[in-house]
mmCIF file with all atom_site columns, C-alpha atoms in Angstrom:
data_model
loop_
_atom_site.group_PDB
_atom_site.id
_atom_site.type_symbol
_atom_site.label_atom_id
_atom_site.label_alt_id
_atom_site.label_comp_id
_atom_site.label_asym_id
_atom_site.label_entity_id
_atom_site.label_seq_id
_atom_site.pdbx_PDB_ins_code
_atom_site.Cartn_x
_atom_site.Cartn_y
_atom_site.Cartn_z
_atom_site.occupancy
_atom_site.B_iso_or_equiv
_atom_site.pdbx_formal_charge
_atom_site.auth_seq_id
_atom_site.auth_comp_id
_atom_site.auth_asym_id
_atom_site.auth_atom_id
_atom_site.pdbx_PDB_model_num
ATOM 1   C CA . MET A 1 1   ? -5.204  63.409  38.437  1.00 0.00 ? 1   MET A CA 1
ATOM 2   C CA . THR A 1 2   ? -2.691  65.766  37.665  1.00 0.00 ? 2   THR A CA 1
ATOM 3   C CA . THR A 1 3   ? -1.231  66.595  34.902  1.00 0.00 ? 3   THR A CA 1
ATOM 4   C CA . ARG A 1 4   ? 2.306   64.781  35.640  1.00 0.00 ? 4   ARG A CA 1
ATOM 5   C CA . ARG A 1 5   ? 0.608   61.387  36.090  1.00 0.00 ? 5   ARG A CA 1
ATOM 6   C CA . LEU A 1 6   ? -1.515  61.969  32.837  1.00 0.00 ? 6   LEU A CA 1
ATOM 7   C CA . ILE A 1 7   ? 1.103   63.126  30.614  1.00 0.00 ? 7   ILE A CA 1
ATOM 8   C CA . ALA A 1 8   ? 3.668   59.665  32.077  1.00 0.00 ? 8   ALA A CA 1
ATOM 9   C CA . LEU A 1 9   ? 0.381   57.767  31.713  1.00 0.00 ? 9   LEU A CA 1
ATOM 10  C CA . THR A 1 10  ? 0.331   59.171  27.803  1.00 0.00 ? 10  THR A CA 1
ATOM 11  C CA . LEU A 1 11  ? 3.581   58.007  27.633  1.00 0.00 ? 11  LEU A CA 1
ATOM 12  C CA . LEU A 1 12  ? 4.049   55.226  28.682  1.00 0.00 ? 12  LEU A CA 1
ATOM 13  C CA . LEU A 1 13  ? 0.199   53.481  26.850  1.00 0.00 ? 13  LEU A CA 1
ATOM 14  C CA . LEU A 1 14  ? 2.459   55.292  23.992  1.00 0.00 ? 14  LEU A CA 1
ATOM 15  C CA . ALA A 1 15  ? 5.526   53.125  24.296  1.00 0.00 ? 15  ALA A CA 1
ATOM 16  C CA . VAL A 1 16  ? 3.849   49.827  25.462  1.00 0.00 ? 16  VAL A CA 1
ATOM 17  C CA . LEU A 1 17  ? 1.205   50.114  22.898  1.00 0.00 ? 17  LEU A CA 1
ATOM 18  C CA . PRO A 1 18  ? 2.872   49.592  19.757  1.00 0.00 ? 18  PRO A CA 1
ATOM 19  C CA . LEU A 1 19  ? 5.243   47.083  21.120  1.00 0.00 ? 19  LEU A CA 1
ATOM 20  C CA . ALA A 1 20  ? 1.882   44.815  21.964  1.00 0.00 ? 20  ALA A CA 1
ATOM 21  C CA . ILE A 1 21  ? 0.506   45.477  18.531  1.00 0.00 ? 21  ILE A CA 1
ATOM 22  C CA . LEU A 1 22  ? 4.414   43.784  18.032  1.00 0.00 ? 22  LEU A CA 1
ATOM 23  C CA . ASN A 1 23  ? 4.092   40.824  19.280  1.00 0.00 ? 23  ASN A CA 1
ATOM 24  C CA . PHE A 1 24  ? 0.453   40.221  18.426  1.00 0.00 ? 24  PHE A CA 1
ATOM 25  C CA . VAL A 1 25  ? 1.205   40.720  15.297  1.00 0.00 ? 25  VAL A CA 1
ATOM 26  C CA . SER A 1 26  ? 4.482   38.763  15.608  1.00 0.00 ? 26  SER A CA 1
ATOM 27  C CA . PHE A 1 27  ? 2.642   35.774  17.187  1.00 0.00 ? 27  PHE A CA 1
ATOM 28  C CA . ARG A 1 28  ? 0.185   35.220  14.508  1.00 0.00 ? 28  ARG A CA 1
ATOM 29  C CA . THR A 1 29  ? 2.889   35.143  11.700  1.00 0.00 ? 29  THR A CA 1
ATOM 30  C CA . ASP A 1 30  ? 4.526   32.217  14.296  1.00 0.00 ? 30  ASP A CA 1
ATOM 31  C CA . VAL A 1 31  ? 0.925   30.688  14.732  1.00 0.00 ? 31  VAL A CA 1
ATOM 32  C CA . THR A 1 32  ? 0.167   30.539  10.786  1.00 0.00 ? 32  THR A CA 1
ATOM 33  C CA . ARG A 1 33  ? 3.584   29.985  9.499   1.00 0.00 ? 33  ARG A CA 1
ATOM 34  C CA . GLU A 1 34  ? 3.683   26.904  12.357  1.00 0.00 ? 34  GLU A CA 1
ATOM 35  C CA . ARG A 1 35  ? 0.025   26.027  10.510  1.00 0.00 ? 35  ARG A CA 1
ATOM 36  C CA . ALA A 1 36  ? 1.510   26.094  7.702   1.00 0.00 ? 36  ALA A CA 1
ATOM 37  C CA . ALA A 1 37  ? 4.484   23.649  7.707   1.00 0.00 ? 37  ALA A CA 1
ATOM 38  C CA . ALA A 1 38  ? 2.474   20.994  9.813   1.00 0.00 ? 38  ALA A CA 1
ATOM 39  C CA . ASP A 1 39  ? 0.149   21.827  7.028   1.00 0.00 ? 39  ASP A CA 1
ATOM 40  C CA . ALA A 1 40  ? 2.559   20.849  4.678   1.00 0.00 ? 40  ALA A CA 1
ATOM 41  C CA . ARG A 1 41  ? 4.093   17.665  7.148   1.00 0.00 ? 41  ARG A CA 1
ATOM 42  C CA . LEU A 1 42  ? 0.502   16.126  6.925   1.00 0.00 ? 42  LEU A CA 1
ATOM 43  C CA . GLU A 1 43  ? 0.106   16.274  3.104   1.00 0.00 ? 43  GLU A CA 1
ATOM 44  C CA . GLN A 1 44  ? 3.405   14.767  2.507   1.00 0.00 ? 44  GLN A CA 1
ATOM 45  C CA . ALA A 1 45  ? 2.426   12.226  4.825   1.00 0.00 ? 45  ALA A CA 1
ATOM 46  C CA . ALA A 1 46  ? -1.013  11.310  2.990   1.00 0.00 ? 46  ALA A CA 1
ATOM 47  C CA . ARG A 1 47  ? 1.281   11.030  -0.442  1.00 0.00 ? 47  ARG A CA 1
ATOM 48  C CA . SER A 1 48  ? 3.736   8.676   1.009   1.00 0.00 ? 48  SER A CA 1
ATOM 49  C CA . ALA A 1 49  ? 0.390   7.079   2.419   1.00 0.00 ? 49  ALA A CA 1
ATOM 50  C CA . ALA A 1 50  ? -1.061  6.443   -0.706  1.00 0.00 ? 50  ALA A CA 1
ATOM 51  C CA . ASP A 1 51  ? 2.435   5.398   -2.695  1.00 0.00 ? 51  ASP A CA 1
ATOM 52  C CA . GLY A 1 52  ? 2.820   2.817   0.105   1.00 0.00 ? 52  GLY A CA 1
ATOM 53  C CA . LEU A 1 53  ? -0.847  1.676   0.019   1.00 0.00 ? 53  LEU A CA 1
ATOM 54  C CA . ALA A 1 54  ? -1.135  1.658   -4.351  1.00 0.00 ? 54  ALA A CA 1
ATOM 55  C CA . GLU A 1 55  ? 2.250   -0.138  -4.222  1.00 0.00 ? 55  GLU A CA 1
ATOM 56  C CA . ARG A 1 56  ? 0.849   -2.487  -1.972  1.00 0.00 ? 56  ARG A CA 1
ATOM 57  C CA . LEU A 1 57  ? -1.836  -3.807  -3.618  1.00 0.00 ? 57  LEU A CA 1
ATOM 58  C CA . ASP A 1 58  ? -0.637  -3.479  -7.201  1.00 0.00 ? 58  ASP A CA 1
ATOM 59  C CA . ARG A 1 59  ? 1.550   -6.315  -6.033  1.00 0.00 ? 59  ARG A CA 1
ATOM 60  C CA . LEU A 1 60  ? -1.048  -8.181  -4.230  1.00 0.00 ? 60  LEU A CA 1
ATOM 61  C CA . LEU A 1 61  ? -3.321  -7.410  -8.589  1.00 0.00 ? 61  LEU A CA 1
ATOM 62  C CA . ASP A 1 62  ? 0.200   -8.842  -9.411  1.00 0.00 ? 62  ASP A CA 1
ATOM 63  C CA . ASN A 1 63  ? 0.892   -11.870 -7.463  1.00 0.00 ? 63  ASN A CA 1
ATOM 64  C CA . MET A 1 64  ? -3.309  -12.698 -7.425  1.00 0.00 ? 64  MET A CA 1
ATOM 65  C CA . ARG A 1 65  ? -2.258  -13.043 -11.734 1.00 0.00 ? 65  ARG A CA 1
ATOM 66  C CA . ALA A 1 66  ? 0.810   -14.818 -11.478 1.00 0.00 ? 66  ALA A CA 1
ATOM 67  C CA . ASP A 1 67  ? -0.642  -17.522 -9.122  1.00 0.00 ? 67  ASP A CA 1
ATOM 68  C CA . ALA A 1 68  ? -4.372  -17.558 -11.010 1.00 0.00 ? 68  ALA A CA 1
ATOM 69  C CA . ALA A 1 69  ? -1.368  -18.695 -14.412 1.00 0.00 ? 69  ALA A CA 1
ATOM 70  C CA . THR A 1 70  ? -0.462  -21.741 -12.595 1.00 0.00 ? 70  THR A CA 1
ATOM 71  C CA . PRO A 1 71  ? -1.421  -24.280 -15.073 1.00 0.00 ? 71  PRO A CA 1
ATOM 72  C CA . ALA A 1 72  ? -2.720  -26.555 -11.949 1.00 0.00 ? 72  ALA A CA 1
ATOM 73  C CA . LEU A 1 73  ? -5.741  -24.097 -11.239 1.00 0.00 ? 73  LEU A CA 1
ATOM 74  C CA . ALA A 1 74  ? -6.916  -24.300 -14.990 1.00 0.00 ? 74  ALA A CA 1
ATOM 75  C CA . GLU A 1 75  ? -6.324  -28.532 -15.058 1.00 0.00 ? 75  GLU A CA 1
ATOM 76  C CA . ALA A 1 76  ? -8.306  -28.353 -11.916 1.00 0.00 ? 76  ALA A CA 1
ATOM 77  C CA . LEU A 1 77  ? -11.387 -25.888 -13.201 1.00 0.00 ? 77  LEU A CA 1
ATOM 78  C CA . MET A 1 78  ? -11.533 -28.032 -16.377 1.00 0.00 ? 78  MET A CA 1
ATOM 79  C CA . LEU A 1 79  ? -11.730 -30.914 -14.848 1.00 0.00 ? 79  LEU A CA 1
ATOM 80  C CA . ALA A 1 80  ? -14.207 -30.407 -12.356 1.00 0.00 ? 80  ALA A CA 1
ATOM 81  C CA . ARG A 1 81  ? -16.470 -30.699 -14.464 1.00 0.00 ? 81  ARG A CA 1
ATOM 82  C CA . SER A 1 82  ? -16.098 -34.006 -15.439 1.00 0.00 ? 82  SER A CA 1
ATOM 83  C CA . SER A 1 83  ? -14.699 -35.024 -12.085 1.00 0.00 ? 83  SER A CA 1
ATOM 84  C CA . ALA A 1 84  ? -14.040 -35.187 -8.264  1.00 0.00 ? 84  ALA A CA 1
ATOM 85  C CA . ILE A 1 85  ? -11.325 -31.607 -8.248  1.00 0.00 ? 85  ILE A CA 1
ATOM 86  C CA . ASP A 1 86  ? -7.736  -32.938 -6.300  1.00 0.00 ? 86  ASP A CA 1
ATOM 87  C CA . ALA A 1 87  ? -8.228  -31.721 -3.233  1.00 0.00 ? 87  ALA A CA 1
ATOM 88  C CA . ARG A 1 88  ? -4.749  -31.578 -2.212  1.00 0.00 ? 88  ARG A CA 1
ATOM 89  C CA . THR A 1 89  ? -3.268  -30.550 -4.696  1.00 0.00 ? 89  THR A CA 1
ATOM 90  C CA . ILE A 1 90  ? -5.341  -27.439 -4.996  1.00 0.00 ? 90  ILE A CA 1
ATOM 91  C CA . ASN A 1 91  ? -5.303  -26.815 -1.161  1.00 0.00 ? 91  ASN A CA 1
ATOM 92  C CA . ARG A 1 92  ? -1.335  -26.686 -1.611  1.00 0.00 ? 92  ARG A CA 1
ATOM 93  C CA . HIS A 1 93  ? -1.143  -23.817 -4.194  1.00 0.00 ? 93  HIS A CA 1
ATOM 94  C CA . LEU A 1 94  ? -3.910  -22.056 -2.166  1.00 0.00 ? 94  LEU A CA 1
ATOM 95  C CA . LEU A 1 95  ? -1.810  -22.654 0.340   1.00 0.00 ? 95  LEU A CA 1
ATOM 96  C CA . LEU A 1 96  ? 0.944   -21.013 -1.001  1.00 0.00 ? 96  LEU A CA 1
ATOM 97  C CA . VAL A 1 97  ? -0.996  -17.667 -1.542  1.00 0.00 ? 97  VAL A CA 1
ATOM 98  C CA . THR A 1 98  ? -1.076  -17.347 1.594   1.00 0.00 ? 98  THR A CA 1
ATOM 99  C CA . LEU A 1 99  ? 2.327   -17.543 2.282   1.00 0.00 ? 99  LEU A CA 1
ATOM 100 C CA . ARG A 1 100 ? 2.251   -13.491 0.894   1.00 0.00 ? 100 ARG A CA 1
ATOM 101 C CA . GLU A 1 101 ? 0.062   -11.695 3.084   1.00 0.00 ? 101 GLU A CA 1
ATOM 102 C CA . PRO A 1 102 ? 0.264   -13.660 5.670   1.00 0.00 ? 102 PRO A CA 1
ATOM 103 C CA . LEU A 1 103 ? -1.435  -11.559 8.670   1.00 0.00 ? 103 LEU A CA 1
ATOM 104 C CA . TYR A 1 104 ? -4.476  -9.986  6.681   1.00 0.00 ? 104 TYR A CA 1
ATOM 105 C CA . LEU A 1 105 ? -5.316  -12.992 4.117   1.00 0.00 ? 105 LEU A CA 1
ATOM 106 C CA . THR A 1 106 ? -8.186  -15.342 5.971   1.00 0.00 ? 106 THR A CA 1
ATOM 107 C CA . SER A 1 107 ? -8.730  -16.998 3.231   1.00 0.00 ? 107 SER A CA 1
ATOM 108 C CA . VAL A 1 108 ? -7.639  -17.741 -0.596  1.00 0.00 ? 108 VAL A CA 1
ATOM 109 C CA . GLY A 1 109 ? -10.704 -19.278 -2.043  1.00 0.00 ? 109 GLY A CA 1
ATOM 110 C CA . LEU A 1 110 ? -10.645 -21.476 -6.466  1.00 0.00 ? 110 LEU A CA 1
ATOM 111 C CA . LEU A 1 111 ? -14.114 -20.931 -7.835  1.00 0.00 ? 111 LEU A CA 1
ATOM 112 C CA . ASP A 1 112 ? -15.878 -22.051 -11.225 1.00 0.00 ? 112 ASP A CA 1
ATOM 113 C CA . ALA A 1 113 ? -16.799 -19.964 -13.776 1.00 0.00 ? 113 ALA A CA 1
ATOM 114 C CA . GLY A 1 114 ? -20.663 -19.613 -11.665 1.00 0.00 ? 114 GLY A CA 1
ATOM 115 C CA . GLY A 1 115 ? -18.405 -18.499 -9.111  1.00 0.00 ? 115 GLY A CA 1
ATOM 116 C CA . ARG A 1 116 ? -18.928 -21.640 -6.525  1.00 0.00 ? 116 ARG A CA 1
ATOM 117 C CA . ASN A 1 117 ? -16.481 -22.915 -4.148  1.00 0.00 ? 117 ASN A CA 1
ATOM 118 C CA . LEU A 1 118 ? -14.927 -25.573 -4.904  1.00 0.00 ? 118 LEU A CA 1
ATOM 119 C CA . ALA A 1 119 ? -11.444 -25.160 -2.525  1.00 0.00 ? 119 ALA A CA 1
ATOM 120 C CA . ASP A 1 120 ? -10.689 -22.964 0.420   1.00 0.00 ? 120 ASP A CA 1
ATOM 121 C CA . THR A 1 121 ? -8.054  -22.972 3.023   1.00 0.00 ? 121 THR A CA 1
ATOM 122 C CA . GLN A 1 122 ? -11.014 -22.279 5.757   1.00 0.00 ? 122 GLN A CA 1
ATOM 123 C CA . PRO A 1 123 ? -13.051 -25.779 4.353   1.00 0.00 ? 123 PRO A CA 1
ATOM 124 C CA . ALA A 1 124 ? -16.296 -24.612 5.702   1.00 0.00 ? 124 ALA A CA 1
ATOM 125 C CA . ARG A 1 125 ? -16.612 -22.400 2.633   1.00 0.00 ? 125 ARG A CA 1
ATOM 126 C CA . VAL A 1 126 ? -15.945 -24.804 0.229   1.00 0.00 ? 126 VAL A CA 1
ATOM 127 C CA . GLY A 1 127 ? -19.643 -24.882 -2.135  1.00 0.00 ? 127 GLY A CA 1
ATOM 128 C CA . ILE A 1 128 ? -21.032 -21.399 -1.027  1.00 0.00 ? 128 ILE A CA 1
ATOM 129 C CA . ASP A 1 129 ? -22.338 -19.578 -3.969  1.00 0.00 ? 129 ASP A CA 1
ATOM 130 C CA . GLU A 1 130 ? -20.823 -16.361 -4.454  1.00 0.00 ? 130 GLU A CA 1
ATOM 131 C CA . SER A 1 131 ? -21.732 -16.038 -7.886  1.00 0.00 ? 131 SER A CA 1
ATOM 132 C CA . ASN A 1 132 ? -24.310 -12.826 -7.020  1.00 0.00 ? 132 ASN A CA 1
ATOM 133 C CA . GLU A 1 133 ? -20.890 -11.334 -4.861  1.00 0.00 ? 133 GLU A CA 1
ATOM 134 C CA . ARG A 1 134 ? -19.544 -7.501  -6.920  1.00 0.00 ? 134 ARG A CA 1
ATOM 135 C CA . TYR A 1 135 ? -15.708 -9.177  -6.930  1.00 0.00 ? 135 TYR A CA 1
ATOM 136 C CA . VAL A 1 136 ? -16.693 -12.128 -8.727  1.00 0.00 ? 136 VAL A CA 1
ATOM 137 C CA . ARG A 1 137 ? -19.651 -10.389 -10.838 1.00 0.00 ? 137 ARG A CA 1
ATOM 138 C CA . GLU A 1 138 ? -16.672 -7.303  -11.724 1.00 0.00 ? 138 GLU A CA 1
ATOM 139 C CA . VAL A 1 139 ? -13.414 -10.629 -13.084 1.00 0.00 ? 139 VAL A CA 1
ATOM 140 C CA . LEU A 1 140 ? -15.857 -12.667 -14.571 1.00 0.00 ? 140 LEU A CA 1
ATOM 141 C CA . ARG A 1 141 ? -17.097 -9.093  -16.724 1.00 0.00 ? 141 ARG A CA 1
ATOM 142 C CA . LEU A 1 142 ? -13.790 -7.729  -17.554 1.00 0.00 ? 142 LEU A CA 1
ATOM 143 C CA . ASN A 1 143 ? -12.057 -11.109 -17.142 1.00 0.00 ? 143 ASN A CA 1
ATOM 144 C CA . HIS A 1 144 ? -8.905  -9.323  -15.335 1.00 0.00 ? 144 HIS A CA 1
ATOM 145 C CA . SER A 1 145 ? -8.041  -8.833  -11.640 1.00 0.00 ? 145 SER A CA 1
ATOM 146 C CA . GLN A 1 146 ? -9.713  -5.714  -9.340  1.00 0.00 ? 146 GLN A CA 1
ATOM 147 C CA . LEU A 1 147 ? -9.851  -5.494  -5.811  1.00 0.00 ? 147 LEU A CA 1
ATOM 148 C CA . ASN A 1 148 ? -13.041 -4.597  -4.205  1.00 0.00 ? 148 ASN A CA 1
ATOM 149 C CA . GLY A 1 149 ? -14.017 -3.714  -0.850  1.00 0.00 ? 149 GLY A CA 1
ATOM 150 C CA . PRO A 1 150 ? -13.936 -2.992  1.700   1.00 0.00 ? 150 PRO A CA 1
ATOM 151 C CA . LEU A 1 151 ? -17.872 -4.979  1.686   1.00 0.00 ? 151 LEU A CA 1
ATOM 152 C CA . VAL A 1 152 ? -19.607 -7.828  3.607   1.00 0.00 ? 152 VAL A CA 1
ATOM 153 C CA . PRO A 1 153 ? -20.145 -10.700 1.529   1.00 0.00 ? 153 PRO A CA 1
ATOM 154 C CA . VAL A 1 154 ? -23.762 -13.055 1.796   1.00 0.00 ? 154 VAL A CA 1
ATOM 155 C CA . TRP A 1 155 ? -21.344 -15.941 3.991   1.00 0.00 ? 155 TRP A CA 1
ATOM 156 C CA . ASP A 1 156 ? -19.716 -13.817 6.052   1.00 0.00 ? 156 ASP A CA 1
ATOM 157 C CA . THR A 1 157 ? -20.808 -11.197 8.605   1.00 0.00 ? 157 THR A CA 1
ATOM 158 C CA . TYR A 1 158 ? -17.395 -8.928  9.079   1.00 0.00 ? 158 TYR A CA 1
ATOM 159 C CA . PRO A 1 159 ? -16.114 -7.122  6.571   1.00 0.00 ? 159 PRO A CA 1
ATOM 160 C CA . GLY A 1 160 ? -13.201 -7.365  3.731   1.00 0.00 ? 160 GLY A CA 1
ATOM 161 C CA . LEU A 1 161 ? -11.195 -6.720  0.975   1.00 0.00 ? 161 LEU A CA 1
ATOM 162 C CA . PHE A 1 162 ? -11.175 -9.006  -2.011  1.00 0.00 ? 162 PHE A CA 1
ATOM 163 C CA . ALA A 1 163 ? -8.764  -9.463  -4.702  1.00 0.00 ? 163 ALA A CA 1
ATOM 164 C CA . THR A 1 164 ? -9.394  -11.557 -6.842  1.00 0.00 ? 164 THR A CA 1
ATOM 165 C CA . ALA A 1 165 ? -8.035  -12.957 -10.681 1.00 0.00 ? 165 ALA A CA 1
ATOM 166 C CA . PRO A 1 166 ? -9.619  -14.862 -13.560 1.00 0.00 ? 166 PRO A CA 1
ATOM 167 C CA . ILE A 1 167 ? -8.062  -18.165 -14.216 1.00 0.00 ? 167 ILE A CA 1
ATOM 168 C CA . THR A 1 168 ? -7.954  -18.647 -17.867 1.00 0.00 ? 168 THR A CA 1
ATOM 169 C CA . ALA A 1 169 ? -8.035  -21.659 -20.187 1.00 0.00 ? 169 ALA A CA 1
ATOM 170 C CA . GLY A 1 170 ? -5.601  -19.924 -23.769 1.00 0.00 ? 170 GLY A CA 1
ATOM 171 C CA . GLY A 1 171 ? -5.586  -16.371 -21.882 1.00 0.00 ? 171 GLY A CA 1
ATOM 172 C CA . ALA A 1 172 ? -9.028  -16.224 -23.654 1.00 0.00 ? 172 ALA A CA 1
ATOM 173 C CA . ARG A 1 173 ? -12.034 -18.680 -21.907 1.00 0.00 ? 173 ARG A CA 1
ATOM 174 C CA . THR A 1 174 ? -12.345 -18.004 -18.778 1.00 0.00 ? 174 THR A CA 1
ATOM 175 C CA . LEU A 1 175 ? -12.796 -21.125 -16.396 1.00 0.00 ? 175 LEU A CA 1
ATOM 176 C CA . GLY A 1 176 ? -13.254 -19.104 -13.076 1.00 0.00 ? 176 GLY A CA 1
ATOM 177 C CA . LEU A 1 177 ? -10.957 -17.197 -10.737 1.00 0.00 ? 177 LEU A CA 1
ATOM 178 C CA . LEU A 1 178 ? -9.109  -17.567 -7.512  1.00 0.00 ? 178 LEU A CA 1
ATOM 179 C CA . ARG A 1 179 ? -9.951  -15.192 -4.600  1.00 0.00 ? 179 ARG A CA 1
ATOM 180 C CA . ALA A 1 180 ? -8.541  -13.834 -1.701  1.00 0.00 ? 180 ALA A CA 1
ATOM 181 C CA . ARG A 1 181 ? -9.643  -11.761 1.332   1.00 0.00 ? 181 ARG A CA 1
ATOM 182 C CA . LEU A 1 182 ? -7.317  -9.893  3.045   1.00 0.00 ? 182 LEU A CA 1
ATOM 183 C CA . GLU A 1 183 ? -8.536  -7.853  6.821   1.00 0.00 ? 183 GLU A CA 1
ATOM 184 C CA . PRO A 1 184 ? -9.350  -4.305  6.283   1.00 0.00 ? 184 PRO A CA 1
ATOM 185 C CA . ALA A 1 185 ? -6.686  -4.497  8.577   1.00 0.00 ? 185 ALA A CA 1
ATOM 186 C CA . LEU A 1 186 ? -4.475  -3.382  5.912   1.00 0.00 ? 186 LEU A CA 1
ATOM 187 C CA . LEU A 1 187 ? -5.228  -0.536  4.723   1.00 0.00 ? 187 LEU A CA 1
ATOM 188 C CA . ALA A 1 188 ? -5.100  1.232   8.510   1.00 0.00 ? 188 ALA A CA 1
ATOM 189 C CA . GLN A 1 189 ? -1.503  -0.829  8.518   1.00 0.00 ? 189 GLN A CA 1
ATOM 190 C CA . VAL A 1 190 ? -0.581  0.357   5.230   1.00 0.00 ? 190 VAL A CA 1
ATOM 191 C CA . LEU A 1 191 ? -2.023  4.485   5.732   1.00 0.00 ? 191 LEU A CA 1
ATOM 192 C CA . ALA A 1 192 ? -0.286  4.271   9.253   1.00 0.00 ? 192 ALA A CA 1
ATOM 193 C CA . ARG A 1 193 ? 3.157   3.159   7.988   1.00 0.00 ? 193 ARG A CA 1
ATOM 194 C CA . GLY A 1 194 ? 2.065   6.300   5.435   1.00 0.00 ? 194 GLY A CA 1
ATOM 195 C CA . ALA A 1 195 ? 1.396   8.203   7.897   1.00 0.00 ? 195 ALA A CA 1
ATOM 196 C CA . SER A 1 196 ? 4.591   8.023   10.042  1.00 0.00 ? 196 SER A CA 1
ATOM 197 C CA . PRO A 1 197 ? 6.896   11.498  10.741  1.00 0.00 ? 197 PRO A CA 1
ATOM 198 C CA . VAL A 1 198 ? 8.452   12.863  7.637   1.00 0.00 ? 198 VAL A CA 1
ATOM 199 C CA . PRO A 1 199 ? 12.099  13.905  9.022   1.00 0.00 ? 199 PRO A CA 1
#
């Protein structure tokens, strides 16, 4: 290789190498910036989904508390000790509960203080003993509305979310509880809505 060619090659390398390094550094900076922006969008979507889910579940529990305070349910539980309950009246109340979550609600039941299902929108579940289920034990122990799950109860083969609210007499003694079973898809639906692209 001649000296002239060697000098030309050296000058070319000295001109091209800094440009290549500068392009590489610029590319890395752009990638880092894009990753940071994507992380920020994901974090905002996750926060939005969590807020949406919390709001939806709070509203569900508020509705359950309001439904459990219906005097007809407390009266039915008091009468159930001595005679059969008025199934038509109770089922009318239970069906009204289903109107709030028509897509994800699969069953609403009225349980006595022992956890026995006295009335249900799924008639096959009437008479089932749910006393060992976590959603029953916790509500009877704590005496306030609860959301449990996803879990698989003994009377089902699929997991569900369970919203329960105590039914009390005079605000003190627990007569029984109102139980709603929801599909876990409710969680996925709320999370998907919260994870939609952020403008």
